[in-house]
XYZ file of C-alpha atoms in Angstrom:
519
model
C 108.354 61.411 75.869
C 111.301 63.398 77.201
C 113.659 61.826 79.702
C 113.944 63.603 83.084
C 117.264 64.583 84.626
C 117.708 61.998 87.374
C 120.493 63.728 89.335
C 122.085 67.177 89.348
C 124.911 69.034 91.059
C 126.641 72.419 90.952
C 130.246 73.073 89.959
C 131.751 76.408 91.032
C 135.434 76.849 90.119
C 137.515 77.918 93.110
C 140.096 79.652 90.929
C 140.698 80.845 87.387
C 138.745 83.216 85.127
C 135.446 81.456 85.888
C 135.923 81.629 89.675
C 132.614 81.538 91.554
C 130.509 81.026 88.431
C 127.827 78.353 88.782
C 127.595 75.530 86.259
C 124.677 73.136 86.535
C 125.765 69.546 85.843
C 122.812 67.293 85.066
C 122.524 63.608 84.166
C 119.896 62.672 81.589
C 119.863 58.877 81.321
C 123.328 58.054 79.908
C 124.278 61.641 79.039
C 125.961 64.247 81.196
C 125.411 67.892 80.309
C 126.780 71.181 81.632
C 124.692 74.378 81.651
C 125.881 77.916 82.238
C 123.137 79.247 84.531
C 124.266 82.871 84.285
C 124.153 82.966 80.487
C 121.412 80.376 80.096
C 123.060 78.066 77.589
C 124.326 74.522 77.210
C 128.125 74.505 77.138
C 129.149 70.840 76.895
C 127.996 67.254 77.162
C 129.551 63.848 77.779
C 128.548 60.254 77.195
C 130.546 57.154 78.224
C 132.087 55.354 75.286
C 131.163 51.792 74.388
C 133.778 49.452 72.968
C 133.315 49.042 69.231
C 134.468 46.166 67.037
C 132.602 42.930 67.451
C 128.840 42.942 67.417
C 128.907 42.061 71.084
C 131.709 42.591 73.564
C 131.672 40.678 76.815
C 133.367 42.254 79.790
C 134.049 39.906 82.674
C 133.920 41.445 86.119
C 135.847 39.370 88.615
C 136.740 42.026 91.159
C 135.080 40.692 94.291
C 132.474 38.667 92.394
C 132.066 35.138 91.112
C 134.315 34.547 88.085
C 131.352 33.254 86.093
C 129.366 36.460 86.426
C 129.607 38.469 83.217
C 128.120 41.657 81.919
C 127.003 41.723 78.306
C 127.500 44.998 76.465
C 126.374 45.260 72.853
C 128.024 47.763 70.568
C 124.896 48.379 68.467
C 121.450 49.362 69.698
C 122.422 48.666 73.293
C 121.618 50.318 76.575
C 124.452 52.603 77.579
C 125.300 52.833 81.279
C 123.048 55.349 83.012
C 124.320 57.803 85.599
C 122.908 57.296 89.085
C 125.189 59.464 91.282
C 127.081 62.745 90.883
C 129.522 64.368 93.312
C 131.351 67.649 92.733
C 134.850 68.174 94.096
C 135.414 71.290 96.243
C 137.839 72.712 93.661
C 134.961 72.973 91.170
C 137.046 71.387 88.413
C 136.495 67.675 88.999
C 133.378 65.555 89.006
C 132.913 61.982 90.248
C 130.118 59.959 88.667
C 128.631 56.507 89.182
C 126.721 54.613 86.512
C 124.466 51.602 86.857
C 127.206 49.288 85.553
C 129.116 49.909 88.845
C 131.674 52.105 87.099
C 133.057 55.123 88.963
C 134.455 57.806 86.669
C 136.500 60.880 87.529
C 135.974 63.697 85.025
C 137.975 66.892 84.755
C 135.910 69.898 83.704
C 137.982 72.462 81.802
C 136.170 75.758 82.318
C 138.546 77.524 79.932
C 137.276 75.338 77.071
C 133.492 75.544 77.454
C 133.517 73.198 80.471
C 134.763 70.302 78.379
C 134.550 66.914 80.113
C 137.721 64.809 80.114
C 137.814 61.378 81.708
C 140.932 61.113 83.870
C 140.199 57.890 85.730
C 137.651 55.103 85.896
C 137.279 51.838 87.744
C 134.649 49.190 88.426
C 133.527 48.515 91.979
C 132.735 44.999 93.288
C 129.247 46.142 94.333
C 127.082 48.973 93.077
C 127.823 52.233 94.938
C 124.871 53.959 96.570
C 126.605 57.087 97.967
C 129.738 59.008 96.978
C 131.341 62.076 98.530
C 134.539 63.931 97.671
C 136.526 64.969 100.745
C 137.778 68.544 101.237
C 141.328 67.561 100.233
C 140.170 67.208 96.580
C 141.995 63.883 96.462
C 139.970 61.239 98.288
C 136.511 59.896 97.538
C 134.312 58.058 100.018
C 132.306 55.371 98.249
C 129.603 53.389 100.028
C 127.995 50.391 98.363
C 124.732 48.613 99.062
C 126.627 45.584 100.338
C 127.441 47.674 103.419
C 131.077 48.617 102.818
C 132.609 52.100 102.738
C 135.839 52.625 100.794
C 138.290 55.481 100.577
C 139.742 55.790 97.079
C 142.040 58.374 95.572
C 140.486 60.157 92.598
C 143.737 59.527 90.772
C 144.307 55.939 91.919
C 146.340 53.903 89.457
C 145.485 50.298 88.686
C 147.736 47.540 89.978
C 149.352 49.595 92.744
C 149.295 49.127 96.482
C 148.206 51.727 99.008
C 151.783 52.808 99.671
C 152.324 53.619 95.991
C 154.508 50.586 95.252
C 153.713 48.403 92.306
C 151.216 45.738 93.151
C 152.125 42.109 92.592
C 150.435 40.818 89.463
C 149.615 37.186 89.047
C 150.944 35.508 85.930
C 147.565 34.054 85.056
C 145.816 37.437 84.940
C 145.833 40.549 82.851
C 144.508 43.916 83.877
C 141.692 44.990 81.568
C 140.256 48.438 80.976
C 139.100 50.269 84.105
C 140.880 47.719 86.280
C 138.794 44.694 85.343
C 140.721 41.455 85.641
C 140.240 38.977 82.857
C 141.234 35.426 83.684
C 143.238 33.526 81.124
C 142.279 30.006 80.198
C 143.977 27.032 81.804
C 144.460 27.696 85.519
C 147.142 25.649 87.262
C 145.719 22.615 89.137
C 145.545 22.766 92.903
C 148.316 21.000 94.811
C 148.032 20.739 98.616
C 151.068 21.789 100.605
C 150.705 18.849 103.016
C 151.916 15.318 102.144
C 151.618 11.851 103.667
C 154.974 12.476 105.346
C 153.684 15.510 107.234
C 150.204 14.234 108.135
C 149.929 11.533 110.794
C 146.480 11.431 112.403
C 143.660 9.426 110.835
C 141.354 12.431 110.497
C 143.988 14.584 108.812
C 144.903 11.764 106.421
C 141.265 11.525 105.293
C 141.190 15.267 104.752
C 144.376 15.055 102.677
C 142.922 12.245 100.555
C 139.833 14.345 99.856
C 142.025 17.243 98.777
C 144.066 15.028 96.467
C 140.903 13.711 94.778
C 139.587 17.181 94.106
C 140.903 18.283 90.712
C 140.762 21.998 91.254
C 139.497 24.404 93.842
C 137.493 27.405 92.755
C 139.648 30.468 92.362
C 139.994 32.735 95.375
C 138.043 35.946 95.042
C 140.182 39.030 94.772
C 139.385 42.619 95.601
C 139.723 45.649 93.343
C 143.142 46.016 91.711
C 143.338 49.778 92.273
C 144.438 51.803 95.264
C 141.689 51.603 97.875
C 141.107 51.302 101.597
C 138.174 49.576 103.256
C 137.070 51.886 106.076
C 134.025 50.256 107.643
C 131.160 47.901 106.979
C 127.522 47.293 107.860
C 125.885 43.902 108.211
C 122.747 45.355 106.633
C 122.224 47.150 103.317
C 123.777 50.614 103.503
C 121.469 53.397 102.331
C 123.179 56.753 102.968
C 126.396 58.325 104.218
C 127.608 61.813 105.144
C 131.029 63.114 106.145
C 131.555 65.751 108.832
C 134.457 67.502 110.547
C 134.284 68.796 114.111
C 136.751 70.042 116.708
C 137.575 67.423 119.348
C 140.314 67.491 121.975
C 141.781 70.658 120.528
C 142.041 69.462 116.925
C 139.865 68.764 113.925
C 138.419 65.267 113.753
C 136.464 63.785 110.869
C 133.410 61.568 111.207
C 131.505 59.257 108.888
C 127.779 58.897 109.533
C 126.113 55.923 107.871
C 122.542 54.621 107.748
C 121.220 51.203 106.807
C 118.056 49.258 106.131
C 117.972 47.906 109.703
C 117.031 51.269 111.250
C 120.599 52.061 112.376
C 122.494 55.335 112.192
C 126.149 54.770 113.037
C 128.669 57.474 113.919
C 132.242 56.389 113.152
C 135.495 58.280 113.126
C 136.932 59.262 109.787
C 140.136 57.801 108.348
C 142.572 56.655 109.576
C 140.490 55.712 112.661
C 137.329 54.637 110.874
C 137.351 51.332 112.772
C 136.395 53.296 115.906
C 132.619 53.470 116.378
C 131.711 56.531 118.424
C 128.074 55.505 118.902
C 124.646 54.964 117.368
C 121.591 57.144 116.871
C 118.778 54.678 117.517
C 115.049 55.306 117.408
C 113.789 54.497 113.919
C 111.528 51.473 113.525
C 111.756 51.360 109.716
C 114.595 51.742 107.235
C 116.621 54.976 107.242
C 117.049 56.192 103.666
C 118.375 59.758 104.031
C 120.706 61.703 106.319
C 121.189 65.469 106.258
C 123.643 67.526 108.304
C 122.363 71.061 108.780
C 125.276 73.448 108.001
C 126.943 75.301 110.883
C 125.077 73.228 113.482
C 125.347 69.845 115.196
C 121.880 68.855 114.001
C 121.313 65.726 111.958
C 117.977 65.182 110.204
C 117.082 61.623 109.243
C 114.158 60.101 107.393
C 113.071 56.842 105.853
C 110.112 54.529 106.177
C 108.682 55.963 109.413
C 105.892 58.541 109.421
C 108.253 61.043 111.061
C 111.701 62.533 110.537
C 114.233 62.588 113.340
C 116.142 65.628 114.603
C 119.325 64.463 116.329
C 122.167 65.842 118.407
C 124.428 63.382 116.628
C 127.583 64.160 118.611
C 125.763 62.986 121.750
C 123.632 60.344 119.933
C 120.459 61.914 121.298
C 117.094 62.168 119.544
C 115.943 65.723 120.164
C 112.497 65.381 118.593
C 110.334 63.505 116.131
C 108.721 65.696 113.493
C 105.505 64.047 112.350
C 104.604 63.743 108.690
C 100.935 64.618 109.003
C 98.522 62.508 106.996
C 96.299 65.495 106.206
C 99.091 67.073 104.167
C 99.710 64.145 101.869
C 96.485 62.107 101.757
C 95.291 63.854 98.617
C 98.603 63.348 96.834
C 98.679 59.696 97.864
C 95.222 59.093 96.396
C 96.155 60.723 93.084
C 99.309 58.647 92.772
C 97.607 55.397 93.823
C 94.782 55.925 91.324
C 97.211 56.500 88.472
C 99.299 53.465 89.411
C 96.670 50.963 90.566
C 93.748 52.030 88.428
C 91.703 53.620 91.190
C 92.198 50.971 93.874
C 91.350 51.813 97.466
C 94.039 53.679 99.381
C 95.081 52.466 102.799
C 94.428 55.116 105.421
C 97.691 54.305 107.183
C 100.090 56.986 105.916
C 103.090 55.225 107.432
C 102.791 52.406 104.889
C 103.254 54.953 102.080
C 105.931 57.165 103.608
C 109.323 56.827 101.934
C 111.677 59.789 102.313
C 113.651 60.095 99.082
C 115.561 63.300 99.800
C 116.461 65.819 102.522
C 118.287 69.024 101.578
C 119.389 72.133 103.535
C 118.356 75.224 101.563
C 118.712 79.003 102.092
C 115.892 81.510 102.564
C 115.465 85.161 103.550
C 114.062 85.724 107.027
C 111.936 88.673 108.119
C 115.032 90.840 108.719
C 116.398 90.161 105.225
C 119.208 87.892 106.399
C 119.956 84.468 104.953
C 118.749 81.586 107.113
C 118.492 77.821 106.643
C 115.526 75.539 106.110
C 115.208 71.886 105.146
C 113.317 70.393 102.230
C 111.951 66.865 102.531
C 110.830 64.890 99.477
C 108.622 61.804 99.648
C 108.974 59.303 96.850
C 106.385 59.633 94.049
C 104.613 62.552 95.749
C 104.463 66.008 94.066
C 105.320 68.104 97.116
C 108.010 69.230 99.516
C 107.735 69.314 103.302
C 109.639 72.216 104.854
C 110.783 73.455 108.261
C 113.166 76.209 109.357
C 116.305 75.728 111.415
C 114.829 77.695 114.322
C 111.827 75.349 114.335
C 114.108 72.318 114.425
C 116.191 73.758 117.265
C 113.130 74.734 119.293
C 112.022 72.478 122.135
C 108.416 72.878 121.006
C 106.783 70.486 118.571
C 107.578 71.234 114.941
C 104.913 71.176 112.246
C 106.060 70.638 108.687
C 104.702 72.944 106.003
C 103.552 71.508 102.691
C 104.935 73.011 99.483
C 102.862 71.584 96.564
C 104.460 70.992 93.173
C 103.194 70.077 89.731
C 105.579 67.145 89.265
C 107.519 64.739 91.456
C 110.829 66.289 92.587
C 113.966 64.258 91.880
C 116.901 66.371 93.029
C 117.684 69.823 94.436
C 120.720 72.120 94.249
C 121.317 75.571 95.725
C 122.474 78.516 93.611
C 123.039 81.494 95.884
C 119.785 82.182 97.727
C 117.787 80.188 95.175
C 117.118 76.520 94.655
C 116.874 74.617 91.383
C 114.608 71.567 91.366
C 114.707 68.717 88.864
C 111.273 67.218 88.113
C 109.994 63.947 86.725
C 108.275 65.746 83.839
C 108.067 63.359 80.895
C 105.538 65.158 78.700
C 107.233 66.790 75.722
C 107.808 70.482 76.382
C 107.023 70.347 80.097
C 109.594 72.066 82.357
C 112.074 69.604 83.783
C 113.631 72.335 85.962
C 112.257 75.160 88.056
C 113.999 77.813 90.150
C 112.490 78.991 93.447
C 113.173 81.680 96.013
C 111.991 81.371 99.597
C 111.065 84.211 101.948
C 109.684 83.964 105.455
C 106.588 86.053 106.081
C 105.451 87.073 109.540
C 107.103 86.954 112.941
C 109.674 84.429 114.075
C 107.101 82.450 116.045
C 104.174 82.335 113.621
C 105.862 83.122 110.302
C 105.499 80.796 107.330
C 107.823 80.036 104.438
C 106.563 81.343 101.113
C 108.041 79.793 97.977
C 107.871 81.739 94.727
C 109.146 80.925 91.264
C 112.263 82.860 90.307
C 111.115 83.945 86.853
C 114.499 85.300 85.752
C 116.439 82.148 86.563
C 113.636 79.929 85.271
C 113.825 81.707 81.908
C 117.545 80.998 81.772
C 116.821 77.338 82.515
C 114.616 77.020 79.426
C 117.630 75.829 77.473
C 117.515 72.699 79.632
C 113.878 72.041 78.780
C 114.721 72.421 75.095
C 117.531 69.876 75.449
C 116.335 66.658 73.820
C 118.710 64.227 75.504
C 117.346 60.700 75.208
C 114.679 60.062 72.598
C 111.191 58.814 73.265
C 111.930 55.112 72.739
C 112.753 54.821 76.434
C 110.116 52.805 78.270
C 108.350 54.314 81.267
C 109.136 51.247 83.373
C 112.864 51.612 82.760
C 112.671 55.239 83.795
C 110.679 54.316 86.913
C 113.270 51.697 87.845
C 115.978 54.335 87.516
C 114.208 57.061 89.497
C 112.289 55.215 92.205
C 113.506 52.508 94.547
C 113.364 53.840 98.091
C 110.007 52.248 98.912
C 111.461 48.841 98.035
C 113.625 49.084 101.157
C 110.571 48.464 103.326
C 110.594 45.004 104.850
C 107.567 42.752 104.529
C 106.169 42.186 108.002
C 104.013 39.269 109.060
C 101.288 41.691 110.099
C 101.284 43.270 106.605
C 99.755 40.166 104.998
C 96.016 40.026 104.162
C 95.450 37.260 106.709
C 96.920 39.337 109.502
C 94.793 42.324 108.437
C 91.620 40.245 108.756
C 92.763 39.048 112.160
C 93.415 42.626 113.266
C 89.917 43.656 112.139
C 88.362 40.939 114.305
C 90.422 41.928 117.342
C 89.046 44.097 120.094
C 89.624 47.858 119.712
C 93.015 48.799 121.112
C 94.025 45.157 121.504
C 96.940 45.316 119.063
C 97.764 48.991 119.450
C 101.084 50.095 120.846
C 101.721 53.102 122.999
C 103.347 56.100 121.330
């Protein structure tokens, strides 16, 4: 078995001898590799180091967590941290990564030395990040975690320093470990209340003081990360996606942060330093919202999740322009194939909504009938070997939009754009099967009735063969571990009372139309 590339991105240097050249950065389990697409060769690779010495090294993570929670890392035959997120800086020379051990790493890519990876900074987050984005200033990183918080962190933040650059105050009973982890020393000082019998007079307060005196030691106060950071905003629910945008408002540029969560909310907040200001909400989803996509050069936001439709929004005015249905006829066959392989041929529920889980939405280029570059969107559904597509003109139209199905051989995992082409990473685990494919899209026919036609870019696909030949992680990896790494969107769906078998039997006995809701 060959391990698929779970996430990919493109680095294009903004200056230097390699200016404008596209390098494909791909994560294969715990390894990060760089491919020169133009020359079709692997140029460098990187793998996080594991502390060597003792047979087992225990790293205590106390930043924002219970002091007793520890992560065990073995130095021999252990599972290395796997990459789950990649974000390229606009300068094309820095890369921000997130691994499943909650570590955020900043890597410098030296394009003058075969795109060599050099780790320049790393820190552990209190909660696992789910979205990262590098801002246009090439200095700040927005990091959203599943706990619902969004942080702004400098890519070059130094440990133990405050936001204003002054040295942070270090407690005597702590030392700063690698990557900013705080390791508590043994023997904490006993708790001593500040109040005494001379300062407390009421009966109730005296009893409270006696209880404090009897308690030997209070649990240690939780502390936040020890590196330069700023908490921008928070959600009560699990945060699922985030995008950053800049628009002109009141005669100047204003930044916005759009966030989505498991409770069907899409929030529009101002960017730093006014991120506490909530501009409004885009409400309309009845299931979780897993993906947000801002269509370039427009004010259109496309959202998708657990509903059997994707939303097209005028996000500046918080208005739902239209719902684009995910037609059951397009995906029923794919659903049956996947369900049979997973559940051994069990019966498939006819309700498509229960299977819909949008795992990705990407804006991609294509050539229209006049030969000019236009924009379309690609929508991926988790564990289904297809894309759903629509053009920008169809999204902007007041008429109903019908998504077009683009069948694939394998399940798509990630998409990047290289010029007018797209490169797709597939969940292809059979040895020798292509884990990447390059496509070119052209619109055939008139503007009103034309259809998008996707064709394989043979030239670029040939240059991507070096990726297929890359071994990466060996075949000992279990399929379940790979599934846990690649697929998790459907788990966001909440269990409803009416989803239980008993409620299904009750619904079958009900009169037709009794429990139906109006559209």
